[in-house]
Short mmCIF file of C-alpha atoms and ligand atoms in Angstrom, two decimals:
data_model
loop_
_atom_site.label_atom_id
_atom_site.label_comp_id
_atom_site.label_asym_id
_atom_site.label_seq_id
_atom_site.Cartn_x
_atom_site.Cartn_y
_atom_site.Cartn_z
CA MET A 47 -122.37 70.85 99.21
CA HIS A 48 -123.46 69.75 102.67
CA THR A 49 -125.44 72.54 104.19
CA ILE A 50 -126.80 72.30 107.68
CA ALA A 51 -130.28 72.14 106.14
CA SER A 52 -129.42 69.17 103.91
CA GLU A 53 -127.64 67.35 106.75
CA LEU A 54 -130.57 67.80 109.09
CA ALA A 55 -133.09 66.89 106.39
CA ALA A 56 -131.20 63.63 105.84
CA SER A 57 -131.34 62.84 109.57
CA ILE A 58 -135.13 63.34 109.85
CA ARG A 59 -137.41 60.40 109.01
CA SER A 60 -140.51 61.05 106.91
CA ILE A 61 -143.49 58.77 107.48
CA PRO A 62 -146.28 58.94 104.88
CA ASP A 63 -149.92 58.80 106.01
CA TYR A 64 -149.18 59.25 109.73
CA PRO A 65 -151.13 59.96 111.88
CA LYS A 66 -153.71 59.98 109.09
CA PRO A 67 -153.88 59.67 105.29
CA GLY A 68 -152.31 62.56 103.38
CA ILE A 69 -149.98 63.74 106.20
CA VAL A 70 -146.24 63.18 105.87
CA PHE A 71 -145.04 63.04 109.47
CA ARG A 72 -141.55 64.49 110.04
CA ASP A 73 -140.07 62.30 112.78
CA ILE A 74 -137.17 63.92 114.64
CA THR A 75 -136.38 60.86 116.79
CA THR A 76 -133.87 59.78 114.13
CA MET A 77 -132.19 63.19 114.36
CA LEU A 78 -132.11 63.02 118.16
CA GLY A 79 -130.54 59.56 118.01
CA ASN A 80 -127.81 60.76 115.63
CA ALA A 81 -125.22 62.37 117.93
CA LYS A 82 -123.71 64.56 115.20
CA ALA A 83 -127.05 65.74 113.83
CA PHE A 84 -128.45 66.45 117.31
CA ARG A 85 -125.40 68.55 118.21
CA ARG A 86 -125.54 70.42 114.89
CA ALA A 87 -129.22 71.19 115.31
CA VAL A 88 -128.76 72.52 118.85
CA ASP A 89 -125.66 74.51 117.86
CA ALA A 90 -127.54 76.05 114.92
CA LEU A 91 -130.54 76.94 117.07
CA VAL A 92 -128.26 78.63 119.62
CA GLN A 93 -125.95 80.41 117.19
CA PRO A 94 -127.97 83.66 116.64
CA TYR A 95 -128.18 84.23 120.41
CA ALA A 96 -124.64 83.29 121.44
CA GLY A 97 -123.21 86.10 123.56
CA THR A 98 -126.60 87.76 124.10
CA LYS A 99 -128.45 87.57 127.39
CA ILE A 100 -131.46 85.28 127.12
CA ASP A 101 -133.05 84.90 130.55
CA LYS A 102 -135.24 81.91 129.76
CA VAL A 103 -135.89 79.34 127.07
CA ALA A 104 -139.54 78.24 126.90
CA GLY A 105 -140.17 74.78 125.46
CA MET A 106 -143.47 73.30 124.42
CA GLU A 107 -144.43 69.80 125.56
CA ALA A 108 -143.12 67.38 124.56
CA ARG A 109 -140.49 67.65 121.85
CA GLY A 110 -139.79 71.28 122.76
CA PHE A 111 -138.55 70.02 126.13
CA ILE A 112 -135.78 67.98 124.52
CA LEU A 113 -134.48 70.72 122.22
CA GLY A 114 -135.28 73.62 124.54
CA GLY A 115 -133.45 72.00 127.45
CA ALA A 116 -130.32 71.60 125.35
CA VAL A 117 -130.59 75.18 124.01
CA ALA A 118 -131.08 76.58 127.54
CA HIS A 119 -128.03 74.73 128.78
CA GLN A 120 -125.87 76.07 125.99
CA LEU A 121 -127.08 79.67 126.50
CA SER A 122 -126.81 79.37 130.32
CA SER A 123 -130.49 80.34 130.45
CA GLY A 124 -133.29 79.04 132.62
CA PHE A 125 -135.88 76.69 131.15
CA VAL A 126 -139.65 77.13 131.28
CA PRO A 127 -141.94 74.21 130.44
CA ILE A 128 -145.19 75.04 128.65
CA ARG A 129 -147.43 72.05 129.29
CA LYS A 130 -150.68 70.43 128.36
CA LYS A 131 -153.42 71.25 130.84
CA GLY A 132 -153.42 69.72 134.30
CA LYS A 133 -149.72 68.85 134.57
CA LEU A 134 -148.25 71.78 136.47
CA PRO A 135 -148.59 71.82 140.28
CA HIS A 136 -148.46 75.54 141.17
CA ASP A 137 -150.40 78.71 140.13
CA ILE A 138 -150.75 78.71 136.36
CA VAL A 139 -151.75 80.89 133.45
CA ARG A 140 -153.73 79.09 130.76
CA ILE A 141 -154.63 79.73 127.14
CA ALA A 142 -156.75 77.95 124.55
CA TYR A 143 -155.02 77.31 121.24
CA SER A 144 -156.20 75.95 117.93
CA LEU A 145 -155.24 72.54 116.65
CA GLU A 146 -155.89 71.22 113.18
CA TYR A 147 -159.27 70.04 114.47
CA GLY A 148 -160.69 71.83 117.50
CA VAL A 149 -158.96 73.51 120.41
CA ASP A 150 -156.90 72.52 123.43
CA GLU A 151 -155.38 74.39 126.36
CA MET A 152 -151.81 74.89 127.49
CA GLU A 153 -150.45 76.15 130.79
CA MET A 154 -147.39 77.73 132.32
CA HIS A 155 -146.54 78.57 135.91
CA ARG A 156 -147.44 82.18 136.62
CA ASP A 157 -144.07 82.80 138.30
CA ALA A 158 -142.01 81.07 135.59
CA VAL A 159 -140.90 84.37 134.02
CA ASN A 160 -140.40 87.80 135.59
CA PRO A 161 -141.76 90.87 133.78
CA GLY A 162 -139.27 92.15 131.21
CA GLU A 163 -137.27 88.94 130.96
CA LYS A 164 -136.05 87.98 127.51
CA VAL A 165 -137.37 84.61 126.39
CA ILE A 166 -136.90 82.48 123.30
CA LEU A 167 -139.46 79.89 122.40
CA VAL A 168 -138.21 76.51 121.14
CA ASP A 169 -140.01 73.61 119.51
CA ASP A 170 -139.12 70.94 116.98
CA LEU A 171 -141.49 72.05 114.22
CA ILE A 172 -143.75 74.90 113.14
CA ALA A 173 -146.82 73.90 111.16
CA THR A 174 -150.00 76.01 111.50
CA GLY A 175 -148.44 77.88 114.42
CA GLY A 176 -151.35 77.31 116.81
CA THR A 177 -149.14 76.14 119.67
CA ALA A 178 -146.46 78.77 119.15
CA VAL A 179 -148.99 81.62 118.90
CA GLY A 180 -150.63 80.39 122.13
CA ALA A 181 -147.27 80.14 123.87
CA THR A 182 -146.35 83.67 122.74
CA GLN A 183 -149.62 85.00 124.16
CA LEU A 184 -149.04 83.19 127.47
CA LEU A 185 -145.50 84.54 127.78
CA ARG A 186 -146.59 88.08 126.96
CA GLN A 187 -149.46 87.80 129.44
CA ILE A 188 -146.95 87.43 132.26
CA GLY A 189 -144.75 90.23 130.91
CA ALA A 190 -142.03 88.34 129.05
CA GLU A 191 -140.29 89.81 126.03
CA VAL A 192 -140.48 87.12 123.33
CA VAL A 193 -137.18 87.67 121.53
CA ALA A 194 -137.64 84.91 118.96
CA ALA A 195 -139.23 81.57 118.19
CA CYS A 196 -136.88 78.81 117.00
CA PHE A 197 -137.71 75.53 115.32
CA VAL A 198 -135.70 72.81 113.64
CA ILE A 199 -138.39 72.31 110.95
CA ASP A 200 -140.62 74.77 109.09
CA LEU A 201 -143.60 73.55 107.09
CA PRO A 202 -144.03 76.85 105.21
CA ASP A 203 -147.16 75.76 103.35
CA LEU A 204 -149.04 75.69 106.67
CA GLY A 205 -148.41 79.37 107.41
CA GLY A 206 -147.25 79.28 111.04
CA ARG A 207 -144.18 81.43 110.47
CA LYS A 208 -146.29 84.22 108.98
CA LYS A 209 -148.67 84.13 111.96
CA LEU A 210 -145.80 84.55 114.41
CA GLU A 211 -144.17 87.28 112.32
CA ALA A 212 -147.52 89.11 112.28
CA LEU A 213 -147.26 89.15 116.10
CA ASN A 214 -143.76 90.67 115.78
CA VAL A 215 -142.00 87.49 116.84
CA PRO A 216 -138.87 86.88 114.73
CA VAL A 217 -138.79 83.25 113.55
CA HIS A 218 -135.64 81.17 113.11
CA THR A 219 -135.81 77.74 111.46
CA LEU A 220 -133.19 75.30 110.14
CA VAL A 221 -134.83 73.16 107.46
CA GLU A 222 -138.01 73.41 105.37
CA PHE A 223 -140.24 70.64 104.09
CA SER A 224 -142.96 71.40 101.54
N1 ADE B 69 -147.07 68.56 113.43
C1 ADE B 69 -147.88 69.09 112.50
N2 ADE B 69 -147.61 68.61 111.29
C2 ADE B 69 -146.57 67.72 111.44
C3 ADE B 69 -145.84 66.89 110.57
N3 ADE B 69 -146.09 66.86 109.26
N4 ADE B 69 -144.85 66.13 111.08
C4 ADE B 69 -144.58 66.16 112.41
N5 ADE B 69 -145.24 66.91 113.29
C5 ADE B 69 -146.24 67.68 112.82
#
């Protein structure tokens, strides 16, 4: 049987020992370049929210821009970029988030979301959840209601989904790699 998960898994390239020994990098560029797989992924990300009012889709730099832009278009929602520090030109809110080694900071325009607006967060992959937890905190800081966080890929062994669920953010993913 061809489930959406098995079709998407087959369209994603796995690269051993990248960017360092012991990591299997899940490369979505092959999925993005496959017209059928890209459409299926976006359709499946959108499906739970079809017919509901989502004011904004927030996408994390950089791969979250590609998927989040397509999801926003299909939901007729606005799009909010969450960027690495120093890229946004207007008043920003900023938060530090944990990476595998050390911390970094991400930013969003302060006026990107109005208080009470319903937002879904989109990225390609959830691993440890550091970026998605930071993005949730940023969005909540400016009064957004984070309706869900959506990812093509879940790496369940790294625990990111559980961290988001502990913050009462429902998590929606399409394919798991262990
Ligand atoms: N980000 C964190 N872990 C990853 C992995 N295994 N593949 C792609 N992106 C990642």
